[in-house]
mmCIF file of C-alpha atoms and ligand atoms in Angstrom:
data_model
loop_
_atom_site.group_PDB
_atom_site.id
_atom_site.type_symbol
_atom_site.label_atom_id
_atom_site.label_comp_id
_atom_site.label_asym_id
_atom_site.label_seq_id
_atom_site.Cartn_x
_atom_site.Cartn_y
_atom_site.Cartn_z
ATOM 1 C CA UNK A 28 -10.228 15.936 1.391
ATOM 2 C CA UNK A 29 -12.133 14.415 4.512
ATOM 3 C CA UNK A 30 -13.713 16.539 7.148
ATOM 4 C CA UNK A 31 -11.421 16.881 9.928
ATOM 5 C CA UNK A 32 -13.351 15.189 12.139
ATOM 6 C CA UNK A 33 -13.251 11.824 9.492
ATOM 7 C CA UNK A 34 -9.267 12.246 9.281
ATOM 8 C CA UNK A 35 -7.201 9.427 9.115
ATOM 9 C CA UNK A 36 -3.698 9.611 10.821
ATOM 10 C CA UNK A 37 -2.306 9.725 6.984
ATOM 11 C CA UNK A 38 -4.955 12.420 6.259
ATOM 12 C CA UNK A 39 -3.489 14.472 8.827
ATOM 13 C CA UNK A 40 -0.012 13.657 8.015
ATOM 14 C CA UNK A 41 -1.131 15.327 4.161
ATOM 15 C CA UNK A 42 -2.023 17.973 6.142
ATOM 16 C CA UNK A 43 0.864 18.448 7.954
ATOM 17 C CA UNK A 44 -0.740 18.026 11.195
ATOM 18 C CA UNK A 45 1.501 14.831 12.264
ATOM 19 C CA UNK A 46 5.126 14.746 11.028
ATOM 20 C CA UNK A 47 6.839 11.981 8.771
ATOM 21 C CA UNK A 48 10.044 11.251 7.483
ATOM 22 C CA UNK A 49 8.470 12.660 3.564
ATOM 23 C CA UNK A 50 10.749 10.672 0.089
ATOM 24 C CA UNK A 51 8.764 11.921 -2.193
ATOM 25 C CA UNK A 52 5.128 14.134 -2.843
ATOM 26 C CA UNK A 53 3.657 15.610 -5.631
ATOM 27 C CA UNK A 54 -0.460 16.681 -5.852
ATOM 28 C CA UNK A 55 -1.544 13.281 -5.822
ATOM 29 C CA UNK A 56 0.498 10.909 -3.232
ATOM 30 C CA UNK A 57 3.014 11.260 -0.895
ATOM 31 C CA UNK A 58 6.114 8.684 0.366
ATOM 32 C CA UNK A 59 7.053 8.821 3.736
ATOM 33 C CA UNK A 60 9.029 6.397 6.047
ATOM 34 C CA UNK A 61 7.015 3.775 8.353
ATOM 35 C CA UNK A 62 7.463 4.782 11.862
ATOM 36 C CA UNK A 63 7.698 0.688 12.341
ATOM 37 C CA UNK A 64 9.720 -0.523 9.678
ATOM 38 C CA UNK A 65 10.241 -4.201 8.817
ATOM 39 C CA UNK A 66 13.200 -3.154 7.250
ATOM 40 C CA UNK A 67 15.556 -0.244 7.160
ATOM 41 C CA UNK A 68 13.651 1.864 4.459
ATOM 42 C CA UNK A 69 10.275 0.763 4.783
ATOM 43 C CA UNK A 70 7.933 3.329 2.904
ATOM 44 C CA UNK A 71 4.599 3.909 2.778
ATOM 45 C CA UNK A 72 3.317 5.630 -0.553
ATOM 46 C CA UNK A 73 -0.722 6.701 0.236
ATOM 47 C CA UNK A 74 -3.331 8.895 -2.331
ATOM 48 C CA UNK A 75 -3.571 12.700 -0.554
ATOM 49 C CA UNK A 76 -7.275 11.843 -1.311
ATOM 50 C CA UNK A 77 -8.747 9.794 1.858
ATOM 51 C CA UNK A 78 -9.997 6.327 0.840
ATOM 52 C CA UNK A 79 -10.235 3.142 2.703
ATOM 53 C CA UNK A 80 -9.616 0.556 0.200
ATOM 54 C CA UNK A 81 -8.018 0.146 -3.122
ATOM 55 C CA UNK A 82 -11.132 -0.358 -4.960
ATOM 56 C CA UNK A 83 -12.721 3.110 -3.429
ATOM 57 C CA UNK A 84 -9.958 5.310 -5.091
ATOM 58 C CA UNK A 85 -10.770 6.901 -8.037
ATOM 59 C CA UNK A 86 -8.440 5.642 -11.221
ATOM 60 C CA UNK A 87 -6.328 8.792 -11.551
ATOM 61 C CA UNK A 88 -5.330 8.152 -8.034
ATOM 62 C CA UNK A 89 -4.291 5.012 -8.495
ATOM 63 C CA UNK A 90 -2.855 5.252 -11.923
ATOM 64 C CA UNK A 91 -0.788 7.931 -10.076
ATOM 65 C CA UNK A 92 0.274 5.820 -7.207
ATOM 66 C CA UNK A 93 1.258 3.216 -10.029
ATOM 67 C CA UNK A 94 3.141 5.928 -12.308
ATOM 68 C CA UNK A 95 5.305 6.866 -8.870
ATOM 69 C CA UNK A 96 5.716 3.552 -6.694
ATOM 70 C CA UNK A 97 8.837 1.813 -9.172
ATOM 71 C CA UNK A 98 10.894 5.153 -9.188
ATOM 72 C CA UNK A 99 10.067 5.765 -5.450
ATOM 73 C CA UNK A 100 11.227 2.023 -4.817
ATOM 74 C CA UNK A 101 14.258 1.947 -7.311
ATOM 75 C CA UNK A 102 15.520 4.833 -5.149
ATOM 76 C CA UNK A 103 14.635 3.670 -1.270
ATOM 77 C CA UNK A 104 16.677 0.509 -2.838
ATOM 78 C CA UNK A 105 19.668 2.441 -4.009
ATOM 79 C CA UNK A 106 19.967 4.577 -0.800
ATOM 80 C CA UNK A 107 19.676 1.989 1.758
ATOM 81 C CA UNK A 108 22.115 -0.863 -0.077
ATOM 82 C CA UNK A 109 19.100 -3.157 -0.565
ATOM 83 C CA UNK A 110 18.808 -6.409 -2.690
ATOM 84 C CA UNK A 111 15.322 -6.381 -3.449
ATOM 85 C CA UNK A 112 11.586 -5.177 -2.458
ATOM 86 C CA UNK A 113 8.387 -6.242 -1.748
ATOM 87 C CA UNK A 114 5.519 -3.886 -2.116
ATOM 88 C CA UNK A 115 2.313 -5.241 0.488
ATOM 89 C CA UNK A 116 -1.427 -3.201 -0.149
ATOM 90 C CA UNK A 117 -3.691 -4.488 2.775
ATOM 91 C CA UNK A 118 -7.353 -4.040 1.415
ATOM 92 C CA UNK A 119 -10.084 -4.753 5.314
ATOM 93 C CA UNK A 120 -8.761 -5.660 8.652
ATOM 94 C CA UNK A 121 -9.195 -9.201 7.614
ATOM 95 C CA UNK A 122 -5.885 -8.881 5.063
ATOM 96 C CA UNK A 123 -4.032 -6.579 8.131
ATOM 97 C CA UNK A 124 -4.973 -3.429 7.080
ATOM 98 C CA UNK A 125 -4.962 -0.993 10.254
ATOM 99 C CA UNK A 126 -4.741 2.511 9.150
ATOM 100 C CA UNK A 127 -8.128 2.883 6.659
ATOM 101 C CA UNK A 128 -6.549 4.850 4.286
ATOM 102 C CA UNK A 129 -4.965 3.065 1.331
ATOM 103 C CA UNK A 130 -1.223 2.921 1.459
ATOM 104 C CA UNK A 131 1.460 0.946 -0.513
ATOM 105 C CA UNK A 132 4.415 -0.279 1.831
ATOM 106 C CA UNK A 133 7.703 -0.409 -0.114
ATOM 107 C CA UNK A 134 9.759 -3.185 2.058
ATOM 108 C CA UNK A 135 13.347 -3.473 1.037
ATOM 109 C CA UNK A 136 14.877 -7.124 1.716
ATOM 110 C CA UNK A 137 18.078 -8.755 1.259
ATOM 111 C CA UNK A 138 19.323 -12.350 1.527
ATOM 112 C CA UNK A 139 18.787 -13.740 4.498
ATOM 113 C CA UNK A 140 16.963 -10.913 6.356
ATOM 114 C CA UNK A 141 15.028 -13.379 7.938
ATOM 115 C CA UNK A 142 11.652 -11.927 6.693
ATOM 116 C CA UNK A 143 10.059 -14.036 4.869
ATOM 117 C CA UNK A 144 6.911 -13.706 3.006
ATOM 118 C CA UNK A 145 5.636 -16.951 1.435
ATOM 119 C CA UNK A 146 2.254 -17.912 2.294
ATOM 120 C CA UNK A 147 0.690 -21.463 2.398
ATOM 121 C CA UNK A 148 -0.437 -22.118 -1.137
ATOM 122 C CA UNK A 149 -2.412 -25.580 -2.039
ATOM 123 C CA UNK A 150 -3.265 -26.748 -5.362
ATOM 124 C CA UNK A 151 -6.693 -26.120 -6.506
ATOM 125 C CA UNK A 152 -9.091 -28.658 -8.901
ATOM 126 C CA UNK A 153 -9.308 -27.345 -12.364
ATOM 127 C CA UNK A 154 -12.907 -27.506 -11.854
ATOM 128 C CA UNK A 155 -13.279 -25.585 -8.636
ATOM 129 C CA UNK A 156 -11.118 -22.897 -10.401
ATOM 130 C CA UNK A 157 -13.244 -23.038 -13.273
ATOM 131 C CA UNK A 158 -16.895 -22.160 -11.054
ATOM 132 C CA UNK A 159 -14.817 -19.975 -9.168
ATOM 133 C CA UNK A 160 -13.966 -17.900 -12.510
ATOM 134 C CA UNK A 161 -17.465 -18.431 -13.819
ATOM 135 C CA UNK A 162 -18.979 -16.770 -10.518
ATOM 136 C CA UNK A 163 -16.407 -13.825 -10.530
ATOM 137 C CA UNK A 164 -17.454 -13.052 -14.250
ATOM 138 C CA UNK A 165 -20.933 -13.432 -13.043
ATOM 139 C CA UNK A 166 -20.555 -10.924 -10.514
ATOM 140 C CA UNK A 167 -21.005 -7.172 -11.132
ATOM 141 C CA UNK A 168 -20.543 -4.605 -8.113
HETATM 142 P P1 AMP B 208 -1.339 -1.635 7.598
HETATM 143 O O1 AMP B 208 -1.242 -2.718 8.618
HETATM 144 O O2 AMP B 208 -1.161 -2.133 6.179
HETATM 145 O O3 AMP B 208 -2.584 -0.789 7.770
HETATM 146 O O4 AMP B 208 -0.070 -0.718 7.838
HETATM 147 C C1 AMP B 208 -0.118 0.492 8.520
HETATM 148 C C2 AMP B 208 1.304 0.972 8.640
HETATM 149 O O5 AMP B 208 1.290 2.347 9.009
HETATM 150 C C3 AMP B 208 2.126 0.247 9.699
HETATM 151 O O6 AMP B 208 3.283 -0.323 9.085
HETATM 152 C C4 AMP B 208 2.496 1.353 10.681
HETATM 153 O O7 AMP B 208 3.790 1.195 11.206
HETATM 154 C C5 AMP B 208 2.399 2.593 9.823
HETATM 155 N N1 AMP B 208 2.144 3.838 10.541
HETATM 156 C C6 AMP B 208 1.141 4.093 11.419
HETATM 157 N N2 AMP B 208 1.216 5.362 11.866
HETATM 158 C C7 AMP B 208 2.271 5.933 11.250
HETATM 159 C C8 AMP B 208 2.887 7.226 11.292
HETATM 160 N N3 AMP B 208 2.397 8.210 12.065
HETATM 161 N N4 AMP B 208 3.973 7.454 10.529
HETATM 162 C C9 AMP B 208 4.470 6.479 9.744
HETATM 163 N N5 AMP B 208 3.955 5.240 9.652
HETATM 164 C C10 AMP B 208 2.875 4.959 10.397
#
């Protein structure tokens, strides 16, 4: 766990230092409500373990957070009448992630909620796709 000093505000919400609305913990992660939902429901499932992005978590964390997240959904669902979910993991302030401590948001939607989601996709040359690929399998970090 981080030095207290370090401490994110989910950090200290593990700790019990800042209060949440908790769905579901074990020794691994912990559920809690969003304190600004975009939907009635809107969970956050984090690692107790501090890390900043998805890629600094060791496996067993995440293989946790990926063992829990469809039961912890299937039940924020059932309990608040939803239709559907999205589940949103901001990785850098460039993607929107504020809080530097890696958190799944569980975001129930129905029909017409007026949410939205879809981004502006454009079709890509098969042979800008294919460098692209080549460079990522070149790369090793
Ligand atoms: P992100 O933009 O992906 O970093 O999302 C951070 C989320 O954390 C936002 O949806 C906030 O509403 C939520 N949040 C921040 N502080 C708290 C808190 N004390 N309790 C619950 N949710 C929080």
């Amino acid at each position: 766990m981080a030095d207290a000093a370090q401490d994110s505000i989910f950090t200290k919400i593990v700790k019990g230092e800042i209060p949440c609305h908790r769905i579901f913990e074990n020794d691994h992660i912990l559920a809690f409500l969003d304190i600004t939902p975009l939907s009635v429901g809107h969970t956050l499932v984090i690692p107790k373990r501090q890390a900043e992005k998805l890629e600094d978590l060791p496996p067993e964390d995440t293989a946790e957070l990926a063992r829990q997240l469809g039961a912890i959904a299937r039940r924020v669902v059932s309990a608040t009448g939803a239709e559907g979910y999205n589940i949103l993991q901001n990785n850098g302030r460039a993607a929107g992630q504020e809080v530097p401590h890696v958190h799944f948001h569980i975001i129930p939607r129905r029909a017409g909620d007026g949410l939205g989601y879809r981004w502006k996709a454009k079709p890509a040359e098969q042979d800008t796709l294919a460098e692209l690929a080549r460079r990522i399998n070149a790369t090793d970090v």
